[in-house]
Coordinates of C-alpha atoms and ligand atoms in Angstrom, one line a residue:
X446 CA -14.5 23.8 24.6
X447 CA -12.6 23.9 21.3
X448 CA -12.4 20.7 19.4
X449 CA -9.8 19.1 18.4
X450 CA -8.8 17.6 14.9
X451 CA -6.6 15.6 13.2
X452 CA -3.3 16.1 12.6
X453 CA -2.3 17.7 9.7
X454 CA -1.4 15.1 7.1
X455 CA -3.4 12.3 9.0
X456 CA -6.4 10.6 7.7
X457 CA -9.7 8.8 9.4
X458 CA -10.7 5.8 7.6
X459 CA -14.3 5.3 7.6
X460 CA -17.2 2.8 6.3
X461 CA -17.8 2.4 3.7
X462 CA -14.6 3.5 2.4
X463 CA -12.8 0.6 5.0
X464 CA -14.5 -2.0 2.9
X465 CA -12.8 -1.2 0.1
X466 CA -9.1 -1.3 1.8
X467 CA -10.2 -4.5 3.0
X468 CA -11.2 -5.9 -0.3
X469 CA -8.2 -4.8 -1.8
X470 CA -5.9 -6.3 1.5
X471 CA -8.3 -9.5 0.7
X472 CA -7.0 -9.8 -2.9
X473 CA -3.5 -8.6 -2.1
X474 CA -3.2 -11.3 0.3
X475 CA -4.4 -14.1 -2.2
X476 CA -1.9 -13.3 -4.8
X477 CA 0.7 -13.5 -2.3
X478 CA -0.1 -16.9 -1.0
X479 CA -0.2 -17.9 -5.0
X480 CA 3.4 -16.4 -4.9
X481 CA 4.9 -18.1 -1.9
X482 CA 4.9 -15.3 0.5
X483 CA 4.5 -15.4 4.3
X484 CA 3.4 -12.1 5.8
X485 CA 5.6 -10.6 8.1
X486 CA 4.9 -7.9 10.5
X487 CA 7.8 -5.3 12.2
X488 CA 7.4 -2.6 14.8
X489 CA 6.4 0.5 13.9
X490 CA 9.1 2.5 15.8
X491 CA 12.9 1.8 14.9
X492 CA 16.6 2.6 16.0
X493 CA 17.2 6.1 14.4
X494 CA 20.2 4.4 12.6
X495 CA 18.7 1.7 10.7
X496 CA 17.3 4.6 8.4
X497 CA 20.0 6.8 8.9
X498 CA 22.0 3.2 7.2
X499 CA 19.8 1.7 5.5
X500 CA 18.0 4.4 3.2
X501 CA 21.5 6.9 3.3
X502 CA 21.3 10.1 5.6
X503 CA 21.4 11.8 2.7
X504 CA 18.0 11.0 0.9
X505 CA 15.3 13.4 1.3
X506 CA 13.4 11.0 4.1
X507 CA 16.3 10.9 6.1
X508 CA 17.6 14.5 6.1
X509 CA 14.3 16.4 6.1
X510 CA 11.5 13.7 6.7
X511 CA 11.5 11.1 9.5
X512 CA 9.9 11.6 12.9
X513 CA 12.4 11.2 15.3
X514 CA 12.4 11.7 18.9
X515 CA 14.8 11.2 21.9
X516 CA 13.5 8.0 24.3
X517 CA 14.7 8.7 27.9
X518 CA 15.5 5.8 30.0
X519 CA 12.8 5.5 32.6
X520 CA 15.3 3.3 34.7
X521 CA 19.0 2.6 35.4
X522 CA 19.1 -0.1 33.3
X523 CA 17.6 1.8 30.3
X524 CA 19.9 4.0 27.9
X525 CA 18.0 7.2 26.1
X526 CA 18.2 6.3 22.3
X527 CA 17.1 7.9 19.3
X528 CA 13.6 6.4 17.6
X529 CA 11.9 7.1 14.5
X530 CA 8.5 6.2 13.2
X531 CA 9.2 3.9 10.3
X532 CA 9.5 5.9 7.0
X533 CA 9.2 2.8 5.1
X534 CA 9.0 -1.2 5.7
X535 CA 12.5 -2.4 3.7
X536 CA 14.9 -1.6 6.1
X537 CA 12.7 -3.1 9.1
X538 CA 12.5 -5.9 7.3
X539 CA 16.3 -6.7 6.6
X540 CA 17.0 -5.8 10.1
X541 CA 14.8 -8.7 11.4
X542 CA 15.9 -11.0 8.8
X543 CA 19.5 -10.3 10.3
X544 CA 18.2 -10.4 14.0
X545 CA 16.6 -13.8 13.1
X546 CA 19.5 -15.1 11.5
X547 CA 17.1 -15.9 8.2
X548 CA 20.1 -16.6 6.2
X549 CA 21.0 -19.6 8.1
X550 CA 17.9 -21.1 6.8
X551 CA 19.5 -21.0 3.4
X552 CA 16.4 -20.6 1.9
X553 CA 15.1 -17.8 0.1
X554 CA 12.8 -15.8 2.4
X555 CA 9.5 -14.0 0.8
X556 CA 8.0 -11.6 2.9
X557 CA 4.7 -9.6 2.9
X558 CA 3.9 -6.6 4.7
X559 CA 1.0 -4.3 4.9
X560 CA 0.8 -1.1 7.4
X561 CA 1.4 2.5 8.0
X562 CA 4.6 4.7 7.1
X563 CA 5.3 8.3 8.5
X564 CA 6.9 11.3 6.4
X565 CA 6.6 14.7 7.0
X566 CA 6.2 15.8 3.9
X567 CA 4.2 18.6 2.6
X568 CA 0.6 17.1 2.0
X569 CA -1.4 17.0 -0.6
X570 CA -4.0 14.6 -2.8
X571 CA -2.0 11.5 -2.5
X572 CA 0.5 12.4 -0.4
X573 CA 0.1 12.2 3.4
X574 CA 2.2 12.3 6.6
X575 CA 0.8 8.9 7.9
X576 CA 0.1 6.6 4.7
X577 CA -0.1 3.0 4.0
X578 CA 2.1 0.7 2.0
X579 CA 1.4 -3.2 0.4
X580 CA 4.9 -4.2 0.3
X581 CA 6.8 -7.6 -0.2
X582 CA 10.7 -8.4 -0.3
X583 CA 12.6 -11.5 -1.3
X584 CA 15.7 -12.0 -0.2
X585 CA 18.2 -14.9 0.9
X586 CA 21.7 -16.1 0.7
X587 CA 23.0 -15.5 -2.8
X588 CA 23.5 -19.5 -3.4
X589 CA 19.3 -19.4 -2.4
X590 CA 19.1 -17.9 -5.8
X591 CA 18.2 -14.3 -4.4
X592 CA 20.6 -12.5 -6.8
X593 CA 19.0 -14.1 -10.3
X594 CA 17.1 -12.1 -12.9
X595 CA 14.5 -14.6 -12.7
X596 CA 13.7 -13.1 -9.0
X597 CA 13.0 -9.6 -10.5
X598 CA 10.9 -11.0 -13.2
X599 CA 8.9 -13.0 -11.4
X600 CA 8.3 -10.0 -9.0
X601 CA 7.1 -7.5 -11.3
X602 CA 4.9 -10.1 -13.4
X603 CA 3.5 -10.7 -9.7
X604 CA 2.9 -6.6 -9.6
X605 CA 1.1 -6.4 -13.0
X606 CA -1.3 -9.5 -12.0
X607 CA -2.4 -7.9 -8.9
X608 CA -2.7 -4.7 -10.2
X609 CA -5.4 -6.4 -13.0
X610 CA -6.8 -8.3 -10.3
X611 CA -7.7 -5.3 -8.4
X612 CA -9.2 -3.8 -11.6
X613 CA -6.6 -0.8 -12.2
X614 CA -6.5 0.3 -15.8
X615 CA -3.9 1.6 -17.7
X616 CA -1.0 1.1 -15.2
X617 CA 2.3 1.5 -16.6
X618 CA 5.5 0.0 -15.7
X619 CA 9.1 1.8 -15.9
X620 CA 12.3 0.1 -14.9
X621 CA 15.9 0.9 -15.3
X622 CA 19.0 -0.6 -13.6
X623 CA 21.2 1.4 -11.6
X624 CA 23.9 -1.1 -11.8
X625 CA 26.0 -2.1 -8.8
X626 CA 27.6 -1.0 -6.0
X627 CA 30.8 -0.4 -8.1
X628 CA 29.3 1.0 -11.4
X629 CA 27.6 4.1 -9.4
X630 CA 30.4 5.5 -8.2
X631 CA 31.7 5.7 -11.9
X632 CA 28.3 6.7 -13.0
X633 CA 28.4 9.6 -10.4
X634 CA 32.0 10.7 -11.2
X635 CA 30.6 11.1 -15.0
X636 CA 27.7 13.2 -13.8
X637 CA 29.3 15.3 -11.4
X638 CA 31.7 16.2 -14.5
X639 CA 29.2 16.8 -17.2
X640 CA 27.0 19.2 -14.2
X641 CA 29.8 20.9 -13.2
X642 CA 29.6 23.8 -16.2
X643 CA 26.3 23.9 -16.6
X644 CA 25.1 23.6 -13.2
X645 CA 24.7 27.3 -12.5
X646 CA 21.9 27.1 -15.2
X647 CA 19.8 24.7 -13.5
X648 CA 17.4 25.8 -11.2
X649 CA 18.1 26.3 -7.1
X650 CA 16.8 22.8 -6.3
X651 CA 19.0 21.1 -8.9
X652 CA 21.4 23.5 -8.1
X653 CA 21.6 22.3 -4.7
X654 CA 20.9 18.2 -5.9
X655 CA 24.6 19.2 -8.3
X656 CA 26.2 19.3 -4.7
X657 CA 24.5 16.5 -2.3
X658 CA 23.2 13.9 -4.8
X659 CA 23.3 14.4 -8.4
X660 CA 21.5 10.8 -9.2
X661 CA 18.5 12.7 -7.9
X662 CA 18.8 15.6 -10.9
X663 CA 17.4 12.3 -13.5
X664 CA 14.5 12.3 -11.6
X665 CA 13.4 15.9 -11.8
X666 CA 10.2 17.3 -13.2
X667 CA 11.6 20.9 -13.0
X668 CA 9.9 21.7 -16.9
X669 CA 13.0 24.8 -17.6
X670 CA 15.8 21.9 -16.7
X671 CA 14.6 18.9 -19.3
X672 CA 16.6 20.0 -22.0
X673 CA 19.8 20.4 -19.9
X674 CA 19.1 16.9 -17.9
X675 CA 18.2 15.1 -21.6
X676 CA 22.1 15.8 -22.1
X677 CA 23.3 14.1 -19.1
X678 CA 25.5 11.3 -19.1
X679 CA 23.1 7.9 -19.5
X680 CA 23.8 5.0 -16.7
X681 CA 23.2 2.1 -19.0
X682 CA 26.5 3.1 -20.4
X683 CA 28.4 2.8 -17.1
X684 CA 26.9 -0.9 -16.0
X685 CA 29.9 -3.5 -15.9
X686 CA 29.3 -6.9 -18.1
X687 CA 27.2 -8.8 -15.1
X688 CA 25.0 -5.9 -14.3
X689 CA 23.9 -5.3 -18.3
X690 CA 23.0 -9.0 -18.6
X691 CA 21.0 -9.2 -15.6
X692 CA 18.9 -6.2 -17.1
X693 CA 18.9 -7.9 -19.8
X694 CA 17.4 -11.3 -18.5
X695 CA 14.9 -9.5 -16.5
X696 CA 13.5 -7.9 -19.5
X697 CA 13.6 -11.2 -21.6
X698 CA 11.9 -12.9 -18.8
X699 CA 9.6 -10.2 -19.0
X700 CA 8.5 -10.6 -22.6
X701 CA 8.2 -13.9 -22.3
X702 CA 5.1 -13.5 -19.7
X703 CA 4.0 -10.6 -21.6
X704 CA 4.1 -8.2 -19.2
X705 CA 4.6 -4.5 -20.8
X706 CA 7.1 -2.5 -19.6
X707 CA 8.9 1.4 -20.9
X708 CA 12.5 1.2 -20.1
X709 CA 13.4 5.0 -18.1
X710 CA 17.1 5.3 -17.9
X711 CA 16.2 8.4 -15.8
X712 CA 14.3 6.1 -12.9
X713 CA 16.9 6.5 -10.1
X714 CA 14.6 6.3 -7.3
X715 CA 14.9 8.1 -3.8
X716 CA 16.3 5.2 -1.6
X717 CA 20.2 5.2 -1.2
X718 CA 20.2 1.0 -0.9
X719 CA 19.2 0.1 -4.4
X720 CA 21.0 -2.0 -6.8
X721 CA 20.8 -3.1 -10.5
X722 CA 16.6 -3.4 -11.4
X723 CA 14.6 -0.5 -10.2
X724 CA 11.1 0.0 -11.1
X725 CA 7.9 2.2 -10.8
X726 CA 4.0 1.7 -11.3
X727 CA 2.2 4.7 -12.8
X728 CA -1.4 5.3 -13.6
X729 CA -2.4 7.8 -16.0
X730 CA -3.2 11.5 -15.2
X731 CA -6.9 11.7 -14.3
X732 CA -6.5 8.6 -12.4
X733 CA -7.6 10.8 -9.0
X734 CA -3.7 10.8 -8.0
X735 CA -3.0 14.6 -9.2
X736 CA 0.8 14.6 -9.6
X737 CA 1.5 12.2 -7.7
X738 CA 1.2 9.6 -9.9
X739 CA 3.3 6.7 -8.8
X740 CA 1.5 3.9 -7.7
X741 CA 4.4 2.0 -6.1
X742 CA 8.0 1.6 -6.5
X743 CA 10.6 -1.1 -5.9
X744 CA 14.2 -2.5 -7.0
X745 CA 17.2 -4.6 -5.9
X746 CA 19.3 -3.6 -2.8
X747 CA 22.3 -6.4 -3.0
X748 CA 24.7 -4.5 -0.6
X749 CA 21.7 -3.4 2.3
X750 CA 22.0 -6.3 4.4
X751 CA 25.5 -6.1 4.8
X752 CA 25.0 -2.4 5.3
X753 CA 23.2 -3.1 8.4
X754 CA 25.8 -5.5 9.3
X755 CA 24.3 -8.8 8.6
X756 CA 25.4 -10.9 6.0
X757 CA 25.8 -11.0 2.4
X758 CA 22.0 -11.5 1.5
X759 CA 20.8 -9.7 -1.7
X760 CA 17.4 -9.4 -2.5
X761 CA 14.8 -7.2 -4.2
X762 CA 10.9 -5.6 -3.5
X763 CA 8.6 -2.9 -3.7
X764 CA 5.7 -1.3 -1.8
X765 CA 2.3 0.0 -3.0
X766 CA 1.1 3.5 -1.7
X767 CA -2.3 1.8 -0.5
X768 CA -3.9 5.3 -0.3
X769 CA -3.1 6.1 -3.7
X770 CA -4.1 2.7 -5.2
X771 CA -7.8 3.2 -3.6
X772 CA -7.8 7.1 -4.8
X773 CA -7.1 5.4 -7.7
X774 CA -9.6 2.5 -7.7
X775 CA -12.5 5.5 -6.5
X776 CA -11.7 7.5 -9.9
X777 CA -12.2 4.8 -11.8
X778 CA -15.4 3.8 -10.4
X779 CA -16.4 7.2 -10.4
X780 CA -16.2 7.6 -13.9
X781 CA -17.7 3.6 -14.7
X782 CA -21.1 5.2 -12.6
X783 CA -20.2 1.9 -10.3
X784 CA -21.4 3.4 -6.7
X785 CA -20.4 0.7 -4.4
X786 CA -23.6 -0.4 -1.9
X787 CA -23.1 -2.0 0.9
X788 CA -26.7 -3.3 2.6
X789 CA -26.6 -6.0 5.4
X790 CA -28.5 -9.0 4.9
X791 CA -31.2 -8.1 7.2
X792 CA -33.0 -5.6 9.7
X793 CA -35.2 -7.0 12.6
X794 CA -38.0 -4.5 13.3
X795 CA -39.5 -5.3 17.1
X796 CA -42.9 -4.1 16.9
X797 CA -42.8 -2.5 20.2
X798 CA -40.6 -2.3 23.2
X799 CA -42.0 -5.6 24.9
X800 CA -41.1 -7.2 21.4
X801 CA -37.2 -6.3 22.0
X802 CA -35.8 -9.0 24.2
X803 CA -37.6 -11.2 21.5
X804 CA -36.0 -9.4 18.4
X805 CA -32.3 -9.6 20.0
X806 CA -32.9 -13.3 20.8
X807 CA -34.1 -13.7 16.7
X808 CA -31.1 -11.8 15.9
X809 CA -28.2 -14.0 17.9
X810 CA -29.9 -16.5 16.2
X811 CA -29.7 -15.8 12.4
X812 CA -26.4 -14.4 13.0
X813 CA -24.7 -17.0 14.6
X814 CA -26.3 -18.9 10.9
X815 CA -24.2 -16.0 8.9
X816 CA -26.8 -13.4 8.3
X817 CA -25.6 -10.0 8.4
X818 CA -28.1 -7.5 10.3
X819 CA -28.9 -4.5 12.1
X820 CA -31.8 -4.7 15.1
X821 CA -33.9 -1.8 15.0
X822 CA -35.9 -0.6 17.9
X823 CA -39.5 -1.3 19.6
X824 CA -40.1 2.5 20.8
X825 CA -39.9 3.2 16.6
X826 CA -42.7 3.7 14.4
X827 CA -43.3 1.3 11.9
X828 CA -42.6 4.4 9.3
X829 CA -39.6 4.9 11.1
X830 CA -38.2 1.0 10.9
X831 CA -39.3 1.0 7.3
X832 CA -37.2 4.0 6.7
X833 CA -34.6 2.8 8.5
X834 CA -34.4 -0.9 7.2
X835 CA -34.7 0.7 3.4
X836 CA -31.3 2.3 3.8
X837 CA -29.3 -0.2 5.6
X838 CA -30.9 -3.7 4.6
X839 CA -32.3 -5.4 1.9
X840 CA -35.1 -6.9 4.0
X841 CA -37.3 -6.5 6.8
X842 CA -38.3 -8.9 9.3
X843 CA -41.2 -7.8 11.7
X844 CA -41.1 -9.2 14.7
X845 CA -44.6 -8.9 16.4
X846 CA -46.6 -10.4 19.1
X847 CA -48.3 -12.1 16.7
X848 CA -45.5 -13.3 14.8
X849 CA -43.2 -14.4 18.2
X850 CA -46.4 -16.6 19.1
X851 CA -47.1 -18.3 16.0
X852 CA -43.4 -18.9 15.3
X853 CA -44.4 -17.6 11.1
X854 CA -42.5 -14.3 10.6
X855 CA -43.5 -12.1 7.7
X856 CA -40.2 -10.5 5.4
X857 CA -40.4 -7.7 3.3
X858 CA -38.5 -7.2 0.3
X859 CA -37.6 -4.0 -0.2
X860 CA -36.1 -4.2 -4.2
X861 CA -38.8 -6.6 -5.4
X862 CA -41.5 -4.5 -3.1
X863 CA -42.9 -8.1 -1.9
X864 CA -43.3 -9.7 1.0
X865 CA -43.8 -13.4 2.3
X866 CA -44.4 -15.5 5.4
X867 CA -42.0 -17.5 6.4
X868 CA -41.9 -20.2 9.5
X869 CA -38.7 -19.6 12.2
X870 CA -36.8 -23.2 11.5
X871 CA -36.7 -21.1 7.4
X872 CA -36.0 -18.2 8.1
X873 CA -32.1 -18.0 8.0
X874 CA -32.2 -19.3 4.7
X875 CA -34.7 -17.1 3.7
X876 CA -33.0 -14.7 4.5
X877 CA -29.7 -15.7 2.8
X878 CA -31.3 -16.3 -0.9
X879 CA -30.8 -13.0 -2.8
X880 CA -33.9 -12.4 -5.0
X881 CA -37.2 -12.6 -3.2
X882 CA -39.5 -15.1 -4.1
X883 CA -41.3 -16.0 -6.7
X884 CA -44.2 -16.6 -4.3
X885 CA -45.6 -15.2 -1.1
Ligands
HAM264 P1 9.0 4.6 -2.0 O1 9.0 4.9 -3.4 O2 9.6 5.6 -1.1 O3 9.7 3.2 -1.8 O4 7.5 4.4 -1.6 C1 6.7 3.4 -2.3 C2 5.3 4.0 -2.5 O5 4.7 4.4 -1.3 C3 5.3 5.2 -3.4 O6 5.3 4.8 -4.8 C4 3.9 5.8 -3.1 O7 2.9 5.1 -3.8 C5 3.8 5.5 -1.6 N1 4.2 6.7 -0.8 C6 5.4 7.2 -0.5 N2 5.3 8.3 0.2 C7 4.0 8.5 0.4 C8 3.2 9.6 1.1 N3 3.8 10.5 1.7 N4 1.9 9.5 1.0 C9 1.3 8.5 0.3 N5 1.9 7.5 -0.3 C10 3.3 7.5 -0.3 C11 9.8 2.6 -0.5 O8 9.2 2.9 0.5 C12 10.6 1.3 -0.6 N6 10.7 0.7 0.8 C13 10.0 0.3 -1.6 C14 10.8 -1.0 -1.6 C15 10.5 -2.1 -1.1 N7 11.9 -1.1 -2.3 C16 12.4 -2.3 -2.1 N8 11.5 -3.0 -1.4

C-alpha cells in the first residue's frame, strides 16, 4: 500500500520539540496575565466575508491565499455559504467582540489568542501553509481610552519584554504610521502620481503592485527597484496634525521605557485594516529564519470594527509567527552548544514478569506524589532496562522480589554512577532530590 504523507506546507509537531512550544506558550501566557489580558479563543473556520472585509479583497491573502470552500446545506433549514480557514486571528476577533456586544461593556477589552492560521503560500524555511501565531488585540470604545498613544506604547514595550523573556537576541523593532483613514487616500493619490512615469521601469511584480495597490511597492525587496522606490513620495509627509502627534507620543512613550526602536517610513504592512502605528519584529539574518525574517507584525486598525459593521471601536495588536520564533529560539541554542535534555524523574525496572503488577502499583504510587517516570518491562534483561533507563531517566529503581518483600528498594543514579537503598514510605522523595546522595 502506498503511504501517505503530509500535506505539503503542513508540519508534525513532535517531542521533544513540543516542549519547547509549550515553554514558550507557558511564558507568553505569564506576561499576558502581567499585562491584563484574558485569552480568547475563535473558530477556526469563518464567513468568507469577514476576510474578504476585514483584511480588503485586494491583499495578497485574500485574492490568492485563503482556503475557501462552498458549505452545502445538509437540510432545508441550512443555506450553502462560503467558509474559509482563518488566515489570521484579527478579524475573528473584532467579529466576536461585535457579536458579543463588547463595547457595551465600555471597557477596554485585551484579548490573547494563540492557534493555527492557513495560507497557501509557497513554502519554505519559515513559511508554511498551516502556521501558528501568539497574538493579542486591545480594543474598546474610544472614550475606554482605546485610541491613545499610550495603548501602542504599552503594547510594544509588552513585545520587547517577552521577546527578552523568551531569550531572543538581537530583535529589532521597526514602526511607521500609516496615518488615518483620510490621510491614505492623499498618500496614495501622491504615489500613484509620482509611479505613473516611471512605472514601466519597475519590475513585472511592481509593475502590476503600480495598478492594484501601490502602498505595497514600499515594502518591496526587488534589489533593481531600491533606487527608484527610495524616490517615492514619503507618508510621514501626508499625516494630518492628530495622526503626526500620536506617532509622536508613541515614540516618546517609547523612550521613556527604553525600548529601542528604527523608525521605517517604508513599513506598510500587508493588511488593508491598519491605521496610524504599524510595527514589525525582526531577528538578524542567521537567526535560522532564512528570509523570512519577520518575527511578528502588528498596528492600529481604528476604522475595522465599523468595517464589519459594529461599532466605532478602535484598537490595535500584533501576532507572533510561533514557528518562526522557535526556528529562531533552535538557532540560537544551536550556536550557544545548549542541547536541550529532557529525562523523566524516574524508570521502574520489574525484575521479571511476576514483578510487573508490583512495578505498576510502585509507579501509580510515586506518580500520583509528582514523579515523572517511565515503567519498563519484566520480560527485559537487566542490560536491556539499564540501557533503557540511561536514555530516558535519570534513575533507576529495581523492583525485585526481594525488594517488594522487604519494602527497601535500591536506586541507581545514573550521572553520579551511585546507588543507595532506600525504604518505600522515602522513596518519592528520593526520588524527587536532584543530586544523588552523599551516602549510600
Ligand atoms: P501578519 O504580518 O500577516 O499579521 O502575520 C503576523 C506574523 O505571522 C508574521 O510576522 C509571521 O511571523 C507569521 N506568519 C505569517 N504568515 C506565515 C506563514 N505562512 N508561515 C509562518 N508564519 C507566518 C497578521 O496576521 C495580523 N493579524 C497581526 C495583527 C494582529 N495586527 C493587528 N493585530
Amino acid at each position: 500500500m502506498a503511504v501517505i504523507f503530509r500535506v505539503r506546507g503542513t508540519r508534525d509537531l513532535l517531542p521533544p520539540e513540543t516542549d519547547l512550544w509549550n515553554s514558550v506558550e507557558r511564558t507568553a501566557r505569564s506576561v499576558f496575565v502581567r499585562y491584563g489580558f484574558g485569552e480568547i479563543r475563535t473558530p477556526i473556520f469563518e464567513d468568507t466575508q469577514l476576510f474578504a472585509r476585514g483584511v480588503g479583497e485586494e491583499t495578497d491573502i485574500v485574492s490568492k491565499e485563503m482556503y475557501t470552500w462552498e458549505d452545502r446545506a445538509r437540510a432545508e433549514s441550512e443555506r450553502a455559504q462560503s467558509l474559509t480557514l482563518r488566515p489570521e486571528n484579527t478579524a475573528g476577533v473584532v467579529r466576536a467582540y461585535i457579536e458579543h456586544k463588547l463595547n457595551d461593556t465600555g471597557m477596554l477589552q485585551k484579548l490573547f489568542y494563540i492557534g493555527p492560521q492557513f495560507r497557501r503560500e509557497r513554502p519554505q524555511r519559515g513559511r508554511y501553509r498551516q502556521f501558528w501565531q501568539i497574538g493579542a488585540e486591545v480594543l474598546g470604545p474610544a472614550w475606554s481610552g482605546a485610541e491613545s498613544s499610550l495603548r501602542d506604547a504599552e503594547l510594544l514595550e509588552m513585545l520587547a519584554t517577552l521577546l527578552n523573556e523568551l531569550g531572543v537576541r538581537g530583535w529589532r523593532l521597526e514602526l511607521n504610521s500609516i496615518g488615518s483613514a483620510t490621510d491614505r487616500p492623499r498618500y496614495i493619490a501622491a504615489l500613484r502620481e509620482a509611479l505613473a512615469p516611471i512605472k514601466d521601469r519597475l519590475c513585472e511584480d511592481n509593475r502590476r503592485r503600480a495598478e492594484t495597490n501601490p502602498l505595497r511597492i514600499l515594502d518591496s525587496k526587488a534589489p533593481e527597484d531600491q533606487a527608484l522606490i527610495e524616490t517615492l513620495p514619503k507618508i510621514a509627509d501626508f499625516l494630518d496634525e492628530e495622526s503626526t502627534e500620536h506617532f509622536k507620543q508613541v515614540l516618546a512613550a517609547l523612550d521613556a521605557c527604553q525600548v529601542p526602536y528604527h523608525v521605517n517610513s517604508r513599513l506598510v504592512r500587508g493588511l488593508d485594516y491598519y491605521t496610524r502605528t504599524t510595527f514589525e519584529f525582526t531577528v538578524p539574518d542567521g537567526s535560522g529564519l532564512g528570509t523570512q525574517n519577520a518575527l511578528l507584525g502588528g498596528g492600529r486598525y481604528d476604522g475595522l470594527s465599523e468595517i464589519l459593521g459594529g461599532p466605532k471601536a478602535p484598537g490595535i495588536g500584533f501576532a507572533i509567527g510561533e514557528d518562526r520564533l522557535i526556528l529562531t529560539l533552535q538557532a540560537q541554542a544551536e550556536k550557544d552548544q545548549v542541547l536541550p535534555e529532557r529525562k523523566l524523574d524516574a524508570f521502574i525496572a520489574p525484575m521479571g514478569i511476576a514483578q510487573n503488577a508490583a512495578a505498576l502499583a510502585l509507579a501509580k504510587e510515586l506518580r500520583s506524589a509528582g514523579i515523572s517516570l517511565e515503567l519498563g518491562d519484566g520480560m527485559f534483561r537487566l542490560r536491556k532496562s539499564f540501557e533503557t533507563a540511561d536514555k530516558l531517566a535519570h534513575r533507576m529503581v529495581i523492583v525485585g522480589e526481594d525488594e517488594v518483600k522487604s519494602g527497601i528498594f535500591t536506586i541507581k543514579y545514573f550521572a553520579a554512577g551511585e546507588q543507595s537503598k532506600v525504604p518505600h514510605a522515602d522513596l518519592a522523595s528520593a526520588l524527587k532530590a536532584s543530586a544523588a546522595p552523599a551516602t549510600s
